[in-house]
């Protein structure tokens, strides 16, 4: 029962983060919401007893991809293509 | 020298291909298949009902696959062809990125970072690197493995690039490590053919479940995959750092 409540909460949080990542006006907010989505997905994978997938998601989804997006964001911002 | 090496490599591969084709039978009609030529006899005759000895962590020695993490035994042993394909896909994507960005040579300069950021990132860099290596060396014991470990190494390199403008990784060494580990994975697979007759057969003794040196070729393959993925992704990140534009 307790697990169910946590799972529902995680699902709602993932939906919220996903929608916010698409609809945010600022690029930086989108990147951070995407990172939050991966972080919450990690908790979901751990609850579903898939630690291998959780580690991969934590390293690639919320670590490497976020860092690469931030790198791209700073490069694009310096070029002056976006506000 | 390079041409001689390439010729020797092609000759060895050609020998294996020709001998493989000579011994292979033609496709037989339905119902007359000799299963010994198609699948490993080990897996057909395996009894899944009778022998059910309990596998105890740290005590059972020489089981079928000695890895304590079941997922690893599937990824790096039973379904190694999948993993080989994944490594190839990653290699092709790294190749594409370097084809697009490789001709640029000037590195992109970020904002000036201060002394505290540079020093702290150097300290964290070592920690992340060691954790990444730990993850892929212990891939057969704990969750994780070659792909997350390699990505962790690449992200530590990315951290250094972001924090320090003067940081310059030796990209040629990365390329050498990548090609060396990629070739060694295939060499291990061919050793399986030589010793037991099957590509990527686990020909080493599997040892005791739960020890660092157990599970035969699984930790060796996972270490090589981790090195390959790490150096490949570092190369991709290095290519991203180069300033774009058509010059």
Short mmCIF file of C-alpha atoms in Angstrom, two decimals:
data_model
loop_
_atom_site.label_atom_id
_atom_site.label_comp_id
_atom_site.label_asym_id
_atom_site.label_seq_id
_atom_site.Cartn_x
_atom_site.Cartn_y
_atom_site.Cartn_z
CA UNK A 1 0.00 0.00 0.00
CA UNK A 2 2.76 2.45 0.95
CA UNK A 3 4.66 1.50 -2.20
CA UNK A 4 1.55 2.23 -4.24
CA UNK A 5 1.28 5.75 -2.87
CA UNK A 6 4.95 6.42 -3.61
CA UNK A 7 4.57 5.05 -7.13
CA UNK A 8 1.55 7.24 -7.85
CA UNK A 9 3.36 10.28 -6.46
CA UNK A 10 6.42 9.53 -8.61
CA UNK A 11 4.25 9.08 -11.70
CA UNK A 12 2.51 12.41 -11.16
CA UNK A 13 5.85 14.14 -10.53
CA UNK A 14 7.29 12.66 -13.74
CA UNK A 15 4.29 13.85 -15.75
CA UNK A 16 4.59 17.32 -14.22
CA UNK A 17 8.33 17.53 -14.96
CA UNK A 18 7.83 16.28 -18.51
CA UNK A 19 5.09 18.77 -19.32
CA UNK A 20 7.03 21.62 -17.72
CA UNK A 21 10.15 20.65 -19.72
CA UNK A 22 8.18 21.08 -22.94
CA UNK A 23 6.22 24.21 -22.04
CA UNK A 24 8.83 26.27 -20.17
CA UNK A 25 9.59 29.66 -21.71
CA UNK A 26 13.25 29.65 -20.67
CA UNK A 27 15.70 27.12 -22.12
CA UNK A 28 17.55 26.68 -18.82
CA UNK A 29 14.30 25.77 -17.01
CA UNK A 30 13.60 23.11 -19.64
CA UNK A 31 17.03 21.54 -19.08
CA UNK A 32 16.57 21.46 -15.32
CA UNK A 33 13.08 19.96 -15.57
CA UNK A 34 14.47 17.27 -17.88
CA UNK A 35 17.11 16.51 -15.24
CA UNK A 36 14.40 16.33 -12.58
CA UNK A 37 12.46 13.88 -14.76
CA UNK A 38 15.49 11.57 -14.94
CA UNK A 39 16.10 11.87 -11.20
CA UNK A 40 12.52 10.86 -10.39
CA UNK A 41 12.71 8.03 -12.91
CA UNK A 42 15.75 6.71 -11.00
CA UNK A 43 13.64 6.42 -7.84
CA UNK A 44 10.95 4.65 -9.85
CA UNK A 45 13.45 2.12 -11.22
CA UNK A 46 14.77 1.41 -7.72
CA UNK A 47 11.24 0.78 -6.43
CA UNK A 48 10.62 -1.56 -9.38
CA UNK A 49 13.79 -3.47 -8.34
CA UNK A 50 15.91 -2.69 -11.41
CA UNK A 51 19.12 -1.26 -9.91
CA UNK A 52 21.12 -1.73 -13.13
CA UNK A 53 18.71 0.43 -15.11
CA UNK A 54 18.60 2.92 -12.23
CA UNK A 55 22.39 3.40 -12.25
CA UNK A 56 22.44 3.79 -16.02
CA UNK A 57 19.61 6.32 -15.88
CA UNK A 58 21.31 8.25 -13.06
CA UNK A 59 24.65 8.45 -14.86
CA UNK A 60 23.47 9.04 -18.41
CA UNK A 61 20.02 10.62 -18.04
CA UNK A 62 20.61 13.05 -15.22
CA UNK A 63 24.40 13.32 -15.33
CA UNK A 64 25.90 13.25 -18.81
CA UNK A 65 22.89 14.43 -20.84
CA UNK A 66 22.21 17.35 -18.49
CA UNK A 67 25.86 18.37 -18.59
CA UNK A 68 25.96 18.18 -22.39
CA UNK A 69 22.75 20.24 -22.60
CA UNK A 70 24.20 22.85 -20.23
CA UNK A 71 27.37 22.96 -22.34
CA UNK A 72 25.33 23.47 -25.51
CA UNK A 73 23.19 26.09 -23.76
CA UNK A 74 26.22 28.12 -22.70
CA UNK A 75 27.76 27.90 -26.20
CA UNK A 76 24.51 28.99 -27.89
CA UNK A 77 23.96 31.76 -25.33
CA UNK A 78 27.45 33.14 -25.98
CA UNK A 79 26.80 33.17 -29.72
CA UNK A 80 23.69 35.25 -29.01
CA UNK A 81 21.19 33.14 -30.94
CA UNK A 82 18.70 32.88 -28.09
CA UNK A 83 17.57 35.34 -25.46
CA UNK B 1 54.87 -1.71 -40.74
CA UNK B 2 51.21 -0.74 -40.57
CA UNK B 3 50.50 -2.46 -43.87
CA UNK B 4 52.19 -5.67 -42.67
CA UNK B 5 50.11 -5.63 -39.47
CA UNK B 6 46.92 -5.03 -41.44
CA UNK B 7 47.80 -7.85 -43.83
CA UNK B 8 48.44 -10.28 -40.94
CA UNK B 9 45.10 -9.30 -39.32
CA UNK B 10 43.19 -9.76 -42.57
CA UNK B 11 44.92 -13.11 -43.14
CA UNK B 12 43.93 -14.37 -39.67
CA UNK B 13 40.31 -13.22 -40.08
CA UNK B 14 40.20 -14.70 -43.57
CA UNK B 15 41.49 -18.02 -42.27
CA UNK B 16 38.74 -18.13 -39.65
CA UNK B 17 36.07 -17.20 -42.20
CA UNK B 18 37.22 -19.76 -44.77
CA UNK B 19 37.53 -22.59 -42.25
CA UNK B 20 34.14 -21.63 -40.82
CA UNK B 21 32.52 -21.74 -44.25
CA UNK B 22 34.20 -25.03 -45.14
CA UNK B 23 32.85 -26.83 -42.08
CA UNK B 24 29.38 -25.27 -42.22
CA UNK B 25 26.67 -27.50 -43.65
CA UNK B 26 24.01 -26.34 -46.07
CA UNK B 27 20.61 -25.50 -44.69
CA UNK B 28 18.78 -28.78 -44.24
CA UNK B 29 15.09 -29.38 -44.79
CA UNK B 30 12.57 -28.89 -42.01
CA UNK B 31 12.73 -31.57 -39.38
CA UNK B 32 16.15 -32.87 -40.36
CA UNK B 33 18.21 -30.22 -38.65
CA UNK B 34 21.21 -31.48 -36.78
CA UNK B 35 20.93 -29.37 -33.65
CA UNK B 36 24.60 -29.84 -32.81
CA UNK B 37 25.49 -27.60 -35.73
CA UNK B 38 23.02 -24.87 -34.83
CA UNK B 39 22.92 -24.37 -31.07
CA UNK B 40 25.19 -25.27 -28.23
CA UNK B 41 24.35 -28.80 -27.07
CA UNK B 42 24.84 -27.54 -23.51
CA UNK B 43 21.73 -25.41 -23.65
CA UNK B 44 19.50 -28.05 -25.28
CA UNK B 45 20.32 -30.79 -22.81
CA UNK B 46 20.13 -28.53 -19.79
CA UNK B 47 17.76 -29.93 -17.20
CA UNK B 48 15.75 -27.15 -15.61
CA UNK B 49 13.68 -29.33 -13.29
CA UNK B 50 15.98 -31.75 -11.55
CA UNK B 51 19.21 -30.24 -10.33
CA UNK B 52 18.35 -27.23 -8.22
CA UNK B 53 21.27 -26.76 -5.90
CA UNK B 54 21.07 -23.62 -3.92
CA UNK B 55 23.66 -21.07 -4.94
CA UNK B 56 25.20 -19.51 -1.83
CA UNK B 57 27.01 -16.20 -2.02
CA UNK B 58 30.70 -16.69 -1.32
CA UNK B 59 30.60 -20.49 -1.16
CA UNK B 60 29.35 -22.02 -4.40
CA UNK B 61 32.25 -22.59 -6.76
CA UNK B 62 32.26 -23.13 -10.52
CA UNK B 63 28.58 -22.61 -11.32
CA UNK B 64 27.48 -22.20 -14.93
CA UNK B 65 28.07 -18.46 -14.87
CA UNK B 66 29.85 -17.20 -11.80
CA UNK B 67 28.54 -13.66 -11.73
CA UNK B 68 26.63 -12.63 -8.62
CA UNK B 69 24.63 -10.09 -10.63
CA UNK B 70 22.22 -11.99 -12.86
CA UNK B 71 21.70 -9.12 -15.28
CA UNK B 72 25.42 -9.04 -16.02
CA UNK B 73 25.52 -12.76 -16.75
CA UNK B 74 22.86 -12.18 -19.40
CA UNK B 75 24.34 -8.97 -20.87
CA UNK B 76 27.98 -10.08 -20.99
CA UNK B 77 27.65 -13.84 -21.39
CA UNK B 78 24.43 -15.33 -22.75
CA UNK B 79 23.44 -12.43 -24.97
CA UNK B 80 26.89 -10.96 -25.71
CA UNK B 81 25.90 -10.45 -29.37
CA UNK B 82 23.44 -7.75 -28.26
CA UNK B 83 26.19 -6.00 -26.33
CA UNK B 84 28.56 -6.27 -29.28
CA UNK B 85 25.88 -4.61 -31.42
CA UNK B 86 25.38 -1.84 -28.85
CA UNK B 87 29.11 -1.14 -28.75
CA UNK B 88 29.12 -0.99 -32.55
CA UNK B 89 26.17 1.44 -32.56
CA UNK B 90 28.00 3.70 -30.10
CA UNK B 91 31.15 3.52 -32.23
CA UNK B 92 29.22 4.50 -35.36
CA UNK B 93 27.62 7.49 -33.59
CA UNK B 94 31.03 8.65 -32.31
CA UNK B 95 32.32 8.28 -35.87
CA UNK B 96 29.49 10.44 -37.17
CA UNK B 97 30.14 13.18 -34.62
CA UNK B 98 33.85 13.24 -35.42
CA UNK B 99 33.06 13.37 -39.16
CA UNK B 100 30.85 16.42 -38.57
CA UNK B 101 33.01 18.34 -36.10
CA UNK B 102 36.45 16.82 -36.49
CA UNK B 103 37.82 19.34 -38.95
CA UNK B 104 37.47 22.23 -36.49
CA UNK B 105 40.58 22.71 -34.41
CA UNK B 106 39.95 25.77 -32.24
CA UNK B 107 38.67 24.99 -28.76
CA UNK B 108 35.71 26.92 -27.42
CA UNK B 109 36.51 29.32 -24.57
CA UNK B 110 34.01 29.64 -21.76
CA UNK B 111 33.67 32.35 -19.17
CA UNK B 112 36.65 32.81 -16.87
CA UNK B 113 36.40 30.45 -13.92
CA UNK B 114 37.91 31.37 -10.58
CA UNK B 115 40.54 29.58 -8.52
CA UNK B 116 38.11 27.87 -6.10
CA UNK B 117 36.11 26.28 -8.91
CA UNK B 118 39.24 25.01 -10.66
CA UNK B 119 40.71 23.43 -7.50
CA UNK B 120 37.44 21.88 -6.33
CA UNK B 121 36.68 20.41 -9.74
CA UNK B 122 40.15 18.84 -9.83
CA UNK B 123 39.44 17.11 -6.51
CA UNK B 124 36.00 15.88 -7.59
CA UNK B 125 37.41 14.76 -10.97
CA UNK B 126 39.55 12.07 -9.33
CA UNK B 127 36.68 10.81 -7.19
CA UNK B 128 34.29 10.51 -10.13
CA UNK B 129 36.96 8.76 -12.20
CA UNK B 130 37.65 6.20 -9.45
CA UNK B 131 33.93 5.52 -8.92
CA UNK B 132 33.50 4.98 -12.66
CA UNK B 133 36.37 2.50 -12.74
CA UNK B 134 34.97 0.76 -9.65
CA UNK B 135 31.56 0.41 -11.31
CA UNK B 136 32.85 -1.33 -14.41
CA UNK B 137 35.43 -3.49 -12.65
CA UNK B 138 32.75 -4.76 -10.23
CA UNK B 139 30.13 -5.13 -12.98
CA UNK B 140 29.65 -8.84 -12.24
CA UNK B 141 29.10 -8.29 -8.50
CA UNK B 142 27.11 -5.07 -8.14
CA UNK B 143 24.58 -3.20 -10.30
CA UNK B 144 26.12 -1.18 -13.07
CA UNK B 145 28.71 -2.25 -15.57
CA UNK B 146 30.57 -1.12 -18.62
CA UNK B 147 28.13 1.43 -20.00
CA UNK B 148 27.39 3.47 -16.83
CA UNK B 149 31.05 3.29 -15.77
CA UNK B 150 32.23 4.56 -19.13
CA UNK B 151 29.65 7.34 -19.12
CA UNK B 152 30.82 8.35 -15.64
CA UNK B 153 34.42 8.64 -16.87
CA UNK B 154 33.24 10.76 -19.79
CA UNK B 155 31.24 13.03 -17.49
CA UNK B 156 34.31 13.58 -15.30
CA UNK B 157 36.23 14.69 -18.41
CA UNK B 158 33.31 16.99 -19.31
CA UNK B 159 33.43 18.48 -15.79
CA UNK B 160 37.09 19.34 -16.26
CA UNK B 161 36.36 20.95 -19.64
CA UNK B 162 33.54 23.03 -18.16
CA UNK B 163 35.50 24.16 -15.10
CA UNK B 164 38.90 24.91 -16.60
CA UNK B 165 39.59 26.70 -19.86
CA UNK B 166 43.19 25.52 -20.01
CA UNK B 167 42.34 21.86 -19.51
CA UNK B 168 43.36 19.75 -22.48
CA UNK B 169 42.81 16.00 -22.55
CA UNK B 170 45.20 13.94 -24.63
CA UNK B 171 42.64 12.92 -27.23
CA UNK B 172 45.04 10.74 -29.21
CA UNK B 173 45.57 8.49 -26.18
CA UNK B 174 41.77 8.17 -25.87
CA UNK B 175 41.54 7.09 -29.50
CA UNK B 176 44.29 4.51 -28.97
CA UNK B 177 42.60 3.15 -25.83
CA UNK B 178 39.28 2.93 -27.66
CA UNK B 179 40.60 1.01 -30.65
CA UNK B 180 42.77 -1.24 -28.48
CA UNK B 181 39.93 -2.25 -26.15
CA UNK B 182 37.54 -2.68 -29.07
CA UNK B 183 39.95 -5.08 -30.75
CA UNK B 184 40.64 -6.94 -27.50
CA UNK B 185 36.90 -7.67 -27.05
CA UNK B 186 36.87 -9.39 -30.44
CA UNK B 187 40.14 -11.19 -29.65
CA UNK B 188 38.52 -12.66 -26.52
CA UNK B 189 35.57 -13.77 -28.61
CA UNK B 190 37.91 -15.45 -31.10
CA UNK B 191 39.78 -17.13 -28.23
CA UNK B 192 36.44 -18.72 -27.35
CA UNK B 193 36.29 -20.21 -30.85
CA UNK B 194 39.85 -21.50 -30.57
CA UNK B 195 39.43 -23.11 -27.15
CA UNK B 196 35.83 -24.34 -27.19
CA UNK B 197 34.36 -23.86 -30.62
CA UNK B 198 31.86 -21.08 -29.86
CA UNK B 199 32.21 -17.32 -30.33
CA UNK B 200 32.47 -15.62 -26.91
CA UNK B 201 32.38 -18.91 -25.02
CA UNK B 202 33.16 -18.46 -21.32
CA UNK B 203 36.35 -20.51 -21.43
CA UNK B 204 37.90 -19.43 -18.10
CA UNK B 205 36.99 -21.13 -14.79
CA UNK B 206 34.09 -19.30 -13.14
CA UNK B 207 35.46 -19.34 -9.60
CA UNK B 208 33.52 -18.70 -6.40
CA UNK B 209 30.37 -16.60 -6.56
CA UNK B 210 30.95 -13.15 -5.11
CA UNK B 211 34.71 -12.85 -5.43
CA UNK B 212 36.38 -10.17 -7.52
CA UNK B 213 38.19 -12.68 -9.72
CA UNK B 214 35.26 -14.86 -10.70
CA UNK B 215 32.80 -15.35 -13.54
CA UNK B 216 35.43 -16.16 -16.16
CA UNK B 217 35.59 -13.70 -19.04
CA UNK B 218 32.68 -11.50 -17.87
CA UNK B 219 34.73 -8.97 -15.81
CA UNK B 220 37.40 -8.80 -18.53
CA UNK B 221 34.81 -8.05 -21.20
CA UNK B 222 33.02 -5.51 -19.00
CA UNK B 223 36.28 -3.72 -18.18
CA UNK B 224 37.12 -3.49 -21.87
CA UNK B 225 33.60 -2.25 -22.69
CA UNK B 226 33.90 0.38 -19.94
CA UNK B 227 37.24 1.62 -21.30
CA UNK B 228 35.85 1.68 -24.83
CA UNK B 229 32.65 3.53 -23.92
CA UNK B 230 34.51 6.01 -21.70
CA UNK B 231 37.11 6.92 -24.31
CA UNK B 232 34.49 7.05 -27.06
CA UNK B 233 32.18 9.42 -25.18
CA UNK B 234 35.19 11.54 -24.15
CA UNK B 235 36.04 11.85 -27.84
CA UNK B 236 32.44 12.88 -28.62
CA UNK B 237 32.56 15.53 -25.88
CA UNK B 238 35.94 16.79 -27.14
CA UNK B 239 34.43 17.15 -30.61
CA UNK B 240 31.49 19.09 -29.18
CA UNK B 241 33.93 21.50 -27.51
CA UNK B 242 35.49 22.50 -30.81
CA UNK B 243 34.21 25.73 -32.23
CA UNK B 244 31.71 25.21 -35.04
CA UNK B 245 31.16 27.12 -38.23
CA UNK B 246 32.40 26.66 -41.76
CA UNK B 247 35.93 27.92 -42.20
#
